[in-house]
Amino acid sequence: MLISDISVRRPVLAAVISLVLLILGLLAGSTLSVREFPDVQPPVVSVDTRYTGASGDVIERRITQVLEDEVAGLEGMVKMTSRSQDERSTITMEFDLDRDIDGAANDVRERVSRVLRMLPEEADPPQITKQDNMMDATMYVDVSSDTRSVMDVTDYAERNLVDRLGVVDGVASVRLSGGRRPAMRVWLDRDALAARGLTVQDVENTLRRENVELPAGRIESVDREFTLRAVTRLDTPEDFGALVIGRGASGRFVRLNEVADVRLEPEDTRSIARSNKQAGVSLGIVPQAQANIVAVNQAVIDEVDRLQSTLPDDINMDVNVDFSEFVGKSMIEVIKALFIALGVVLMVMLLFLNSWRATIIPGLTIPVSIIAAAMVMAVLGYTINTLTLLAAVLAIGLVVDDAVVVLENIVRHREQGSPPLLAAIDGSRQIGFAVIATTVVLVSVFLPVALAPGRIGVLFGEFGIALASAVVFSSLVALTLVPMMCSRMMRSQADVTSSERGRKRGQAFRALAGAYRSGMTRALRAPWMALVLVALVSAGGWYLFEQLPQEYAPLEDRGMMIVMVQGPEGASFDYMDDQISQIEDIAIRQVEAGEARRTIIRTGGWGAGSDITAAFMYMPLESHDERRFTAMEIAGQMRGPMAELPGVRAMVFLPPSLNMGGGRELQVVLRGNEYEQIAEWRDRVMDRVRENPRILGMTSDYYEAQPQIKVGVDRARATDLGVSLREVGETLQTMLGSRRVTTFIDRGEEYNVVLQASEEDRVTPQDLNNIYVRSVSGDLVPLASLVRLEESSGPRQFQRFNRQRSIKLSANLVPGYSLGEALNFMNTVIAEEVQDESLSIDYDGESREYVESGGQIYFSFLLALLICFLVLAAQFESFIHPFIILLTVPLALAGGMLGLNVVGGTLNVFSLTGCIMLIGLAAKNGILIVEFSNQLRDRGLPVVQAVLEGATTRLRPVLMTSMCTVGGTIPLIVSDGPGSAARRTLGVVVLGGVLVSVVLTLYIVPCVYAMLAGRTRPASTVTRAVQALRKRHPTTAAASTAP
């Protein structure tokens, strides 16, 4: 007995099944967190090593290469990059998505420990850190003042705001950026030190020795006990200034304020942090890993509103960047599309069924199936995100298909005069195999997407599993709830024939069916023409495929723009400040025009650390409905004026659509043996690239023009005078750089004490002449007598990519120029300009994702096609029937390619995912025709007559299910606003594929079936043979059934 038979006989059981699915789905859905996309960021472990005084080339040779050789080959490592610069080595390792980050960090730590003895003794121990990519800030809160200094604003934010925002429910941490932390700055006067016979080391040693706080014990008497606290710490500029640091040449005590100017000032002033040209600080809100970022950010906004009443009158605080805003608006757009799709699908069913009562029955399967899918998502740890909501929209057109097919067949039985109970039982039983077959095929299509390797599998795994789960539950509901409701709600003929208007629509459809039958009769006289048509359409589809540009993901207007700024090598801080101000003037015009909300600029660039020649600017835009131009148009308006700035390079671009890869779109890595050779290749390639106006602002990460002064130490003379090289290096670092030597306490907070030469004492190389160090004998030795200065230029840092020396070329692309076209152009240029076998090419960022994902998607497509073929072969017990059914796939793909060409779309992960979906959608219609034709053959009809009758009978469900699918895609295509580019791409592919395939399938499948099905036996052949044998051998039959 089939489950549909049980449901008709036990209606309460059928209703309870759907209610249980609904309740459990709602409970599971309430536990799901909300994100924009699934987490596709890989585990990353970094090794950071400092070697004071060492140049970049020494760092690369003695530290970076040693560590890279040891950690290479770790399990699951997919990429290793490194940067060697003065005094610092940073190695970054990226692992497979399924690699446990704690295990990876432990493996790295164990490997590094093996080579510690091979590193320079003066180098600090390597620091190994895990980079949790789930811990990115999703909101920035700006704190500023018109009257207070940035240092005072920073201090106020740290004391009063960071902790208040950090305890908001769902917040993991609050990161303060752009601040200027207070410090006790000791500005040393080299002439005053020299005149009193003191050195920098004398000052440092005295500060460390005298600025201490130790417990002094206690005094105990008979009745009382006192704890003693020795007040020996220094806390104010006056305390530090009065500190005796030694005896001068005359023998009198010398205080610190005689040889230095002590002031409470920012610890670091070589940075820029401004919002709308006003200096301030930003508080980055980092949500907890599984938190609902939309809810967390809203809670932070509420807390900011509450804090407004506690702020001093001269302190301003507001939200300057809210990355969840795009997420929330994008999800609202998807939810709108979901309800629109629901309405369109219901109207399609009403159009074909001519009855509101009949329309409500399959309509109930939509909420039950989609909500029940939340159970599977919760079990697998999935989230509510843009892709799972997109799956819900597409599911509306798919989950109703099974119910429509069952309902249509029951209605057909009612139209033929069967009573409601028999119509429900016979109709659902007759179509049950087709429902199961289409469900299995659709699920088998989505599984390869979910199981695809790499980021594509993770990214679209949730999409595929959510959609497949909804389809599975829809088939269960279609075989339980629908037959039961039909037996109860369609008791009169009026429920079928409906109104006069409905009868007219019924007559019109019967006329359409008659015309189709007549056309099919003529087509079956020359069925071979169907194969010719398939070949022609497939060739056209391939041609259209070749014409499409390719990219990783469609460019999306995310309401945000980024400006990267790169100044000339050796530019001063004041020079960069002036250039950045000009960039702000250009960008602020968009704020004044109402297109952007603010400009937020920071020095340091993308991973440039303390590099003052690099900066980046965030520009949050107004919401889509409040501005006149798209982000792409605004970027185009800004590129012209910024390109005219002579002193810096400013590159305007949009953040990546999928938040993957980061940085600029085009990133090509040249790898070789020597930097000089790679730099020569770089220059040749960049000269050719400048001829392509569609590639914007190409830069490299290797700069050999950094002005330098090499300080060579005369080791023999230093040894002869008894001066250690360490003291020479530390003196240079303190006077020309800065050095933290101790700390002080201010109102319960601890801050650094920083020593540095006064600004006028570090302007020219000759300023080294009056700096002294002390020899072992106690004599003062002028530093100039121990060192020699040599002006030169050279690279400031050395990059390596997968253990090879490398130079990375990065650029942006003009709108309409796809990443695939740009990469093809780059590969051609490199092949023409560089004929050297030692050169190897690699990719990074979005370019790397594009190259890797292309093969994964195509592999998933072929795998889905193979699985569908095998599943159909197992279901139909034939290898010919799957071929007939899947012959419609190239037709659907041709329709998808036609749709993309019409709207000017591209091939990307969204459109290719739509192509994979078309396998199941195209096969579904073929299954309905082939399966019913096989039933008619089992009854004894000839092949041609069986397929003619089967195709005509299944015309209405084929059209209904196809139109329902089309109805589910229309809201995706016509929608606007956040996230519309990705939705439109997927919708166009599915719409074009379904429309073309449904028209051609209705002719091609019957014709090919008529040609090939005669080579197969009806499914009941073996059953009949067994029954015949049992009749001829009754004794054997009785023995086989005996207990």
Short mmCIF file of N, CA and C in Angstrom, two decimals, residues 95 124 205 339 357 398 611 714 775 1004 1010:
data_model
loop_
_atom_site.label_atom_id
_atom_site.label_comp_id
_atom_site.label_asym_id
_atom_site.label_seq_id
_atom_site.Cartn_x
_atom_site.Cartn_y
_atom_site.Cartn_z
N PHE A 95 44.87 27.43 5.00
CA PHE A 95 44.61 26.00 4.99
C PHE A 95 43.24 25.70 4.37
N ASP A 124 63.77 37.90 18.23
CA ASP A 124 62.75 37.52 19.21
C ASP A 124 62.14 36.17 18.81
N ASN A 205 68.42 53.52 31.38
CA ASN A 205 68.68 52.68 32.56
C ASN A 205 68.13 53.32 33.83
N PHE A 339 7.48 36.50 -1.37
CA PHE A 339 6.01 36.67 -1.33
C PHE A 339 5.44 36.95 -2.72
N ARG A 357 -10.49 26.61 -4.64
CA ARG A 357 -10.37 25.49 -3.71
C ARG A 357 -9.26 24.54 -4.16
N LEU A 398 9.35 25.22 -7.19
CA LEU A 398 9.69 23.80 -7.29
C LEU A 398 8.87 22.93 -6.36
N ASP A 611 53.12 51.91 7.36
CA ASP A 611 53.59 52.60 6.17
C ASP A 611 52.79 53.88 5.96
N ASP A 714 81.81 50.32 12.11
CA ASP A 714 83.20 49.87 12.08
C ASP A 714 83.41 48.93 13.27
N SER A 775 81.75 53.85 26.38
CA SER A 775 82.62 52.68 26.23
C SER A 775 82.68 51.91 27.55
N ILE A 1004 10.41 17.27 -28.67
CA ILE A 1004 11.60 16.43 -28.86
C ILE A 1004 11.50 15.12 -28.08
N ALA A 1010 9.68 7.84 -29.49
CA ALA A 1010 9.13 7.00 -30.56
C ALA A 1010 10.22 6.29 -31.32
#
